[in-house]
Coordinates of C-alpha atoms in Angstrom, one line a residue:
M1 CA 4.0 -1.7 -15.5
A2 CA 2.0 1.5 -15.3
D3 CA 3.1 4.5 -17.1
V4 CA 1.4 7.8 -17.4
D5 CA 0.4 9.8 -20.4
Q6 CA 0.9 13.5 -20.8
G7 CA -0.9 15.4 -23.5
S8 CA -2.3 18.9 -23.3
A9 CA -4.0 17.5 -20.2
F10 CA -2.6 14.6 -18.3
A11 CA -4.5 11.4 -19.0
S12 CA -3.8 7.7 -19.0
E13 CA -5.4 4.4 -19.4
S14 CA -4.3 1.1 -17.9
S15 CA -3.7 -2.4 -19.2
P16 CA -2.9 -5.5 -17.2
A17 CA -0.5 -8.4 -17.4
L18 CA -1.8 -10.9 -14.8
D19 CA 0.9 -12.8 -13.1
S20 CA 0.7 -16.4 -11.9
L21 CA 2.0 -15.2 -8.5
N22 CA -0.2 -13.8 -5.8
N23 CA -2.1 -10.6 -6.7
D24 CA 0.7 -9.2 -8.8
T25 CA -1.1 -7.3 -11.6
V26 CA 0.7 -4.9 -13.8
S27 CA -0.8 -2.1 -15.9
N28 CA 0.4 0.2 -18.6
G29 CA -0.6 3.6 -19.8
T30 CA -1.2 4.7 -23.3
D31 CA -0.2 7.5 -25.6
S32 CA -3.7 8.5 -26.5
T33 CA -6.5 10.4 -24.8
N34 CA -10.1 9.6 -25.4
A35 CA -12.7 12.2 -26.6
T36 CA -14.1 12.7 -23.1
V37 CA -10.7 13.5 -21.6
A38 CA -9.7 15.8 -24.5
K39 CA -12.6 18.2 -23.7
F40 CA -11.1 19.0 -20.3
V41 CA -7.8 20.7 -19.6
S42 CA -6.8 20.3 -16.0
T43 CA -5.5 23.3 -14.0
P44 CA -2.0 23.3 -12.6
E45 CA -3.5 23.0 -9.1
G46 CA -5.6 20.0 -10.1
T47 CA -2.7 18.3 -11.9
A48 CA -0.4 18.8 -8.9
L49 CA -3.0 17.5 -6.5
A50 CA -3.5 14.4 -8.7
Y51 CA 0.2 13.7 -9.0
G52 CA 0.9 14.3 -5.3
S53 CA -2.0 12.0 -4.3
L54 CA -0.9 9.2 -6.5
V55 CA 2.7 9.4 -5.1
F56 CA 1.4 9.4 -1.6
M57 CA -1.0 6.5 -2.2
A58 CA 1.9 4.5 -3.9
L59 CA 4.1 5.0 -0.8
L60 CA 1.5 3.7 1.7
P61 CA 1.3 0.1 0.6
I62 CA 5.1 0.0 0.2
F63 CA 5.9 1.3 3.6
F64 CA 3.2 -0.6 5.6
G65 CA 3.5 -3.7 3.4
A66 CA 7.3 -3.9 4.0
L67 CA 6.7 -3.6 7.8
R68 CA 4.1 -6.3 7.7
S69 CA 6.4 -8.5 5.6
V70 CA 8.7 -8.6 8.6
S71 CA 6.1 -9.1 11.2
C72 CA 4.1 -11.7 9.2
A73 CA 6.4 -14.4 10.7
K74 CA 4.7 -13.8 14.0
N75 CA 1.7 -15.6 12.5
K76 CA 3.6 -18.9 12.8
V77 CA 2.8 -21.4 15.4
S78 CA 5.3 -24.0 16.6
S79 CA 4.8 -27.7 16.2
E80 CA 4.9 -29.7 19.4
N81 CA 7.9 -31.9 19.0
D82 CA 9.9 -31.4 15.8
G83 CA 10.7 -27.7 16.3
T84 CA 9.3 -26.7 12.9
Y85 CA 6.9 -23.9 12.3
E86 CA 3.7 -23.6 10.2
Y87 CA 1.1 -20.9 9.5
R88 CA -2.2 -20.9 11.2
N89 CA -3.9 -20.1 7.9
S90 CA -2.5 -20.6 4.4
S91 CA -3.6 -17.0 3.5
D92 CA -1.0 -15.7 6.0
M93 CA 1.9 -17.6 4.4
P94 CA 4.2 -15.6 2.1
E95 CA 5.0 -16.9 -1.3
T96 CA 8.8 -17.0 -2.0
I97 CA 10.0 -15.9 -5.4
T98 CA 13.1 -17.8 -6.5
S99 CA 15.5 -16.8 -9.3
R100 CA 13.8 -19.2 -11.6
D101 CA 10.4 -17.6 -10.9
A102 CA 11.9 -14.2 -11.4
A103 CA 13.4 -15.2 -14.8
R104 CA 10.1 -16.6 -16.0
F105 CA 8.0 -13.7 -14.8
P106 CA 8.5 -11.3 -17.8
I107 CA 7.7 -14.1 -20.2
I108 CA 4.5 -15.1 -18.3
A109 CA 3.5 -11.5 -18.0
S110 CA 4.0 -10.9 -21.7
C111 CA 2.0 -14.0 -22.7
T112 CA -0.8 -13.0 -20.4
L113 CA -0.8 -9.4 -21.8
F114 CA -0.9 -10.7 -25.4
G115 CA -3.6 -13.2 -24.5
L116 CA -5.8 -10.5 -23.2
Y117 CA -5.1 -8.5 -26.3
L118 CA -6.4 -11.5 -28.4
F119 CA -9.4 -12.0 -26.1
F120 CA -10.5 -8.4 -26.5
K121 CA -10.0 -8.7 -30.3
I122 CA -12.1 -11.9 -30.6
F123 CA -14.7 -11.7 -27.8
S124 CA -17.1 -8.9 -26.7
Q125 CA -15.5 -6.4 -24.4
E126 CA -18.7 -6.1 -22.3
Y127 CA -18.9 -9.8 -21.3
I128 CA -15.1 -10.0 -20.6
N129 CA -15.3 -7.0 -18.3
L130 CA -18.3 -8.5 -16.6
L131 CA -16.4 -11.7 -15.8
L132 CA -13.4 -9.6 -14.6
S133 CA -15.6 -7.5 -12.4
M134 CA -16.9 -10.6 -10.6
Y135 CA -13.4 -12.1 -10.3
F136 CA -11.9 -8.9 -8.8
F137 CA -15.0 -8.5 -6.6
V138 CA -14.2 -11.7 -4.8
L139 CA -10.4 -11.0 -4.7
G140 CA -10.9 -7.5 -3.6
I141 CA -13.1 -8.4 -0.7
L142 CA -10.6 -10.9 0.6
A143 CA -7.6 -8.6 0.0
L144 CA -9.3 -5.6 1.7
S145 CA -10.4 -7.8 4.6
H146 CA -6.9 -9.1 5.2
T147 CA -5.5 -5.5 4.9
I148 CA -7.8 -3.9 7.5
S149 CA -7.9 -6.8 10.0
P150 CA -4.8 -5.6 12.1
F151 CA -6.2 -2.1 12.3
M152 CA -9.7 -3.4 13.3
N153 CA -8.2 -5.5 16.1
K154 CA -6.9 -2.3 17.6
V155 CA -10.2 -0.5 17.3
F156 CA -12.4 -3.1 18.9
P157 CA -12.6 -2.8 22.7
A158 CA -11.2 -5.6 25.0
T159 CA -14.8 -6.3 26.1
F160 CA -15.9 -7.1 22.5
P161 CA -17.4 -10.7 22.4
N162 CA -14.9 -12.2 20.0
K163 CA -15.8 -15.8 19.2
Q164 CA -13.5 -18.2 17.4
F165 CA -14.5 -20.2 14.3
Q166 CA -12.9 -22.8 12.1
L167 CA -13.8 -23.7 8.6
L168 CA -12.6 -27.3 8.0
F169 CA -13.1 -29.3 4.8
T170 CA -11.5 -32.7 4.5
Q171 CA -11.3 -35.5 2.0
G172 CA -11.3 -39.2 2.8
S173 CA -11.6 -40.8 6.2
G174 CA -9.5 -42.4 9.0
E175 CA -5.7 -42.5 8.2
N176 CA -6.4 -41.3 4.6
K177 CA -8.2 -38.1 5.7
E178 CA -6.6 -35.1 4.0
E179 CA -7.3 -31.5 4.8
I180 CA -8.4 -29.4 1.8
V181 CA -9.4 -26.3 3.7
N182 CA -8.6 -25.4 7.3
Y183 CA -9.2 -21.8 8.0
E184 CA -9.5 -20.2 11.5
F185 CA -11.2 -16.9 12.0
D186 CA -13.1 -14.9 14.6
T187 CA -15.9 -12.4 14.9
K188 CA -13.6 -9.5 14.2
D189 CA -12.7 -11.1 10.9
L190 CA -16.4 -11.4 10.0
V191 CA -16.8 -7.6 10.7
C192 CA -13.9 -6.9 8.3
L193 CA -15.4 -9.2 5.7
C194 CA -18.8 -7.4 6.0
F195 CA -17.1 -4.0 5.5
S196 CA -15.1 -5.2 2.6
S197 CA -18.3 -6.6 1.0
V198 CA -20.0 -3.2 1.2
V199 CA -17.0 -1.7 -0.7
G200 CA -17.1 -4.6 -3.2
V201 CA -20.8 -4.0 -4.0
W202 CA -20.1 -0.2 -4.3
Y203 CA -17.3 -0.9 -6.8
V204 CA -19.4 -3.4 -8.9
L205 CA -22.4 -1.1 -9.1
K206 CA -20.8 2.3 -9.4
K207 CA -17.2 1.6 -10.4
H208 CA -16.4 4.7 -8.3
W209 CA -12.8 5.8 -8.1
I210 CA -12.6 5.7 -4.3
A211 CA -13.8 2.1 -4.2
N212 CA -11.3 1.3 -7.0
N213 CA -8.5 2.8 -4.9
L214 CA -9.5 0.9 -1.7
F215 CA -9.3 -2.4 -3.6
G216 CA -6.1 -1.2 -5.4
L217 CA -4.3 -0.3 -2.2
A218 CA -5.4 -3.6 -0.6
F219 CA -4.0 -5.6 -3.6
A220 CA -0.7 -3.6 -3.5
L221 CA -0.2 -4.0 0.3
N222 CA -1.0 -7.7 0.2
G223 CA 1.5 -8.1 -2.7
V224 CA 4.3 -6.3 -0.9
E225 CA 3.6 -8.2 2.3
L226 CA 3.1 -11.7 1.0
L227 CA 5.4 -11.9 -2.0
H228 CA 8.9 -12.4 -0.7
L229 CA 12.1 -12.4 -2.8
N230 CA 14.6 -15.0 -1.5
N231 CA 17.7 -12.9 -2.1
V232 CA 18.9 -9.6 -3.6
S233 CA 20.1 -11.3 -6.8
T234 CA 16.6 -12.6 -7.4
G235 CA 15.3 -9.1 -6.9
C236 CA 17.8 -7.8 -9.5
I237 CA 16.7 -10.5 -12.0
L238 CA 13.0 -9.7 -11.5
L239 CA 13.4 -5.9 -11.7
G240 CA 15.8 -6.2 -14.7
G241 CA 13.5 -8.5 -16.6
L242 CA 10.4 -6.3 -16.0
F243 CA 12.5 -3.3 -16.9
V244 CA 12.9 -4.7 -20.4
Y245 CA 9.3 -5.9 -20.5
D246 CA 8.0 -2.5 -19.6
V247 CA 10.0 -0.6 -22.2
F248 CA 9.3 -3.1 -25.0
W249 CA 5.5 -3.3 -24.5
V250 CA 5.2 0.5 -24.1
F251 CA 7.4 1.7 -26.9
G252 CA 7.5 -1.4 -29.2
T253 CA 3.9 -2.3 -29.9
N254 CA 0.3 -1.1 -29.6
V255 CA -0.8 -4.1 -27.6
M256 CA -0.9 -2.3 -24.3
V257 CA -2.8 0.6 -25.8
T258 CA -5.5 -1.7 -27.1
V259 CA -5.9 -3.6 -23.8
A260 CA -5.8 -0.3 -21.9
K261 CA -8.8 1.0 -23.7
S262 CA -10.8 -2.2 -23.0
F263 CA -9.8 -3.4 -19.6
E264 CA -11.8 -2.5 -16.5
A265 CA -10.4 -3.7 -13.1
P266 CA -9.1 -2.2 -9.8
I267 CA -5.5 -2.8 -10.9
K268 CA -4.4 0.8 -10.8
L269 CA -4.6 3.8 -8.5
V270 CA -6.5 6.7 -9.9
F271 CA -7.1 10.3 -8.8
P272 CA -9.1 12.9 -10.6
Q273 CA -7.4 16.1 -11.9
D274 CA -10.7 17.9 -12.0
L275 CA -11.6 17.2 -8.3
L276 CA -11.4 20.8 -7.4
E277 CA -13.9 21.8 -10.2
R278 CA -16.3 18.8 -10.1
G279 CA -15.9 17.2 -6.6
L280 CA -16.3 13.5 -6.1
G281 CA -18.1 13.2 -9.5
A282 CA -14.8 14.1 -11.3
S283 CA -13.9 12.0 -14.3
N284 CA -10.6 13.1 -15.7
F285 CA -8.1 10.7 -14.0
A286 CA -4.4 10.4 -13.6
M287 CA -3.5 6.7 -13.1
L288 CA -0.7 4.6 -11.7
G289 CA -0.7 0.8 -12.2
L290 CA -0.2 -1.5 -9.3
G291 CA 2.8 -3.2 -10.9
D292 CA 4.8 0.0 -10.4
I293 CA 4.1 -0.3 -6.7
V294 CA 4.3 -4.0 -6.0
I295 CA 7.4 -4.9 -8.0
P296 CA 9.7 -2.3 -6.5
G297 CA 7.8 -2.7 -3.2
I298 CA 8.8 -6.4 -2.7
F299 CA 12.4 -5.4 -3.4
I300 CA 12.2 -2.6 -0.8
A301 CA 10.6 -5.0 1.7
L302 CA 13.5 -7.5 1.1
L303 CA 16.0 -4.8 2.0
L304 CA 14.1 -4.1 5.2
R305 CA 14.3 -7.7 6.2
F306 CA 18.0 -7.6 5.3
D307 CA 18.3 -4.6 7.7
V308 CA 16.7 -6.6 10.4
S309 CA 19.1 -9.5 9.8
L310 CA 22.1 -7.2 10.4
K311 CA 20.9 -6.7 14.0
K312 CA 22.2 -3.1 14.0
N313 CA 19.0 -1.4 14.9
T314 CA 19.2 0.7 11.8
R315 CA 17.0 0.7 8.6
T316 CA 19.7 2.1 6.3
Y317 CA 18.9 0.1 3.2
F318 CA 15.1 0.3 3.6
Y319 CA 15.1 4.1 3.8
T320 CA 17.6 4.4 1.0
S321 CA 15.5 2.3 -1.3
F322 CA 12.3 3.9 -0.2
F323 CA 13.6 7.4 -1.0
A324 CA 15.1 6.0 -4.2
Y325 CA 11.5 5.0 -5.2
V326 CA 10.2 8.5 -4.5
F327 CA 13.1 9.9 -6.6
G328 CA 12.3 7.5 -9.5
L329 CA 8.6 8.2 -9.5
G330 CA 9.3 11.9 -9.4
L331 CA 11.7 11.6 -12.3
T332 CA 9.1 9.7 -14.3
I333 CA 6.6 12.5 -13.8
F334 CA 9.2 15.1 -14.7
V335 CA 10.3 13.4 -18.0
M336 CA 6.6 12.9 -18.9
H337 CA 5.9 16.6 -18.5
T338 CA 9.0 17.6 -20.4
F339 CA 8.6 15.3 -23.4
K340 CA 4.7 15.2 -23.4
H341 CA 4.9 11.4 -23.9
A342 CA 3.9 8.3 -22.0
Q343 CA 6.8 6.9 -19.9
P344 CA 7.3 3.4 -18.6
A345 CA 7.8 4.0 -14.9
L346 CA 10.1 1.0 -14.4
L347 CA 12.5 2.7 -16.8
Y348 CA 13.3 5.1 -13.9
L349 CA 12.3 3.1 -10.8
V350 CA 14.5 0.0 -11.4
P351 CA 17.8 1.8 -11.7
A352 CA 17.0 4.0 -8.7
C353 CA 15.7 1.2 -6.4
I354 CA 18.7 -1.1 -7.2
G355 CA 21.4 1.5 -7.7
F356 CA 21.0 3.6 -4.6
P357 CA 21.1 0.7 -2.1
V358 CA 24.0 -1.0 -3.9
L359 CA 26.0 2.3 -3.8
V360 CA 25.3 2.6 -0.1
A361 CA 26.4 -1.0 0.5
L362 CA 29.6 -0.4 -1.5
I363 CA 30.4 2.7 0.6
K364 CA 29.7 0.8 3.8
G365 CA 31.6 -2.3 2.7
E366 CA 28.6 -4.5 3.0
L367 CA 28.0 -5.3 -0.7
T368 CA 29.1 -9.0 -0.3
E369 CA 27.0 -9.4 2.8
M370 CA 24.0 -8.0 1.0
F371 CA 24.2 -10.4 -1.9
R372 CA 24.9 -13.3 0.3
Y373 CA 21.8 -12.7 2.3
E374 CA 19.4 -15.6 1.7
E375 CA 15.8 -16.1 3.0
T376 CA 15.1 -19.8 3.4
S377 CA 12.1 -19.1 5.7
P378 CA 9.9 -16.0 6.3
L379 CA 10.7 -16.3 10.0
P380 CA 13.7 -14.0 10.8
E381 CA 16.7 -16.2 11.2
E382 CA 17.8 -14.6 14.5
D383 CA 14.4 -15.1 16.0
S384 CA 14.5 -18.8 15.0
K385 CA 17.9 -19.3 16.6
D386 CA 17.0 -17.5 19.8
E387 CA 13.8 -19.6 20.2
T388 CA 15.8 -22.8 19.6
E389 CA 18.3 -21.9 22.2
T390 CA 15.5 -21.1 24.7
E391 CA 13.9 -24.5 24.1
K392 CA 17.2 -26.3 24.7
K393 CA 17.7 -24.5 28.0
E394 CA 14.2 -25.4 29.1
K395 CA 14.9 -29.0 28.3

């Protein structure tokens, strides 16, 4: 996970552990500052602006990603006869994380992190980062396009000539024909793709921090929206495992430090502390890895869907966990400033994001109901039942 480094001037570098699941990239800070950073001591105003901006940017994908994780079920279309549902495009379909996936996650992340460490030790850093830039260039365009598509749909006027397209790729023929790719899109989607491509070219050519943040926010929002925990117990397993992972790799070895100094990718949010002095050309960055946003974010999104399932028109657990995240992130920054040492953010985020909602559920007498809540389908259960009853009445 990402942590932040505090020396005489705040500085951090990030390192990834790429997950086999969708767009979940985790990054870690280091305990060291490079020579360039050491020459500049940020002002209190610049540091406060950087911290505040990072916290604000971290909250955006969690809040909107959680809301979109609820509404993403609306992308389903009903089959004609059997009453089942499917997604119009596979890219709209959430990926459900089971307890087995959650238990294996820290192991996979650790192996990937160590594998990157060996790669940077054996092969040239320049060529590896070139390949990574191309990889994240493609992923970033797709993620950003998917992120801004709902907003673009509201911007376009009703008179906009929106044509429908379908990209279909099949294998075989006749009864043996099998769909490999079946993607439906329209003119508005093409406009989003063009805009995202411009940002992608900007990032590849300049590696500007604004382009990095646009891609980073898109990755984080897509992760929170499309990665679904199937129940609260799975969320506790995932966060608990990554809690141990984060603490071990930050305090136990120098692997993250080595990868952090070598890895270049939009897997973190950055904000310059010298923005007030140097403007958009600032170069002394505070950083927060996407893992510290996505991992707690998918748990917070689960609690929002649990709130919806209660049918009480309240969002008690969502807002509790959301403010718990703010508290945990603020505590991370406070401890880092106090002890002048890099801190694994999940060390503080995990107890806050789990403990506060559990305490509220215990007070309200809904703890058992919370842990019994199970998501077998991304479509809200109550909506599915209501639709089934309506169909029966029509018949």
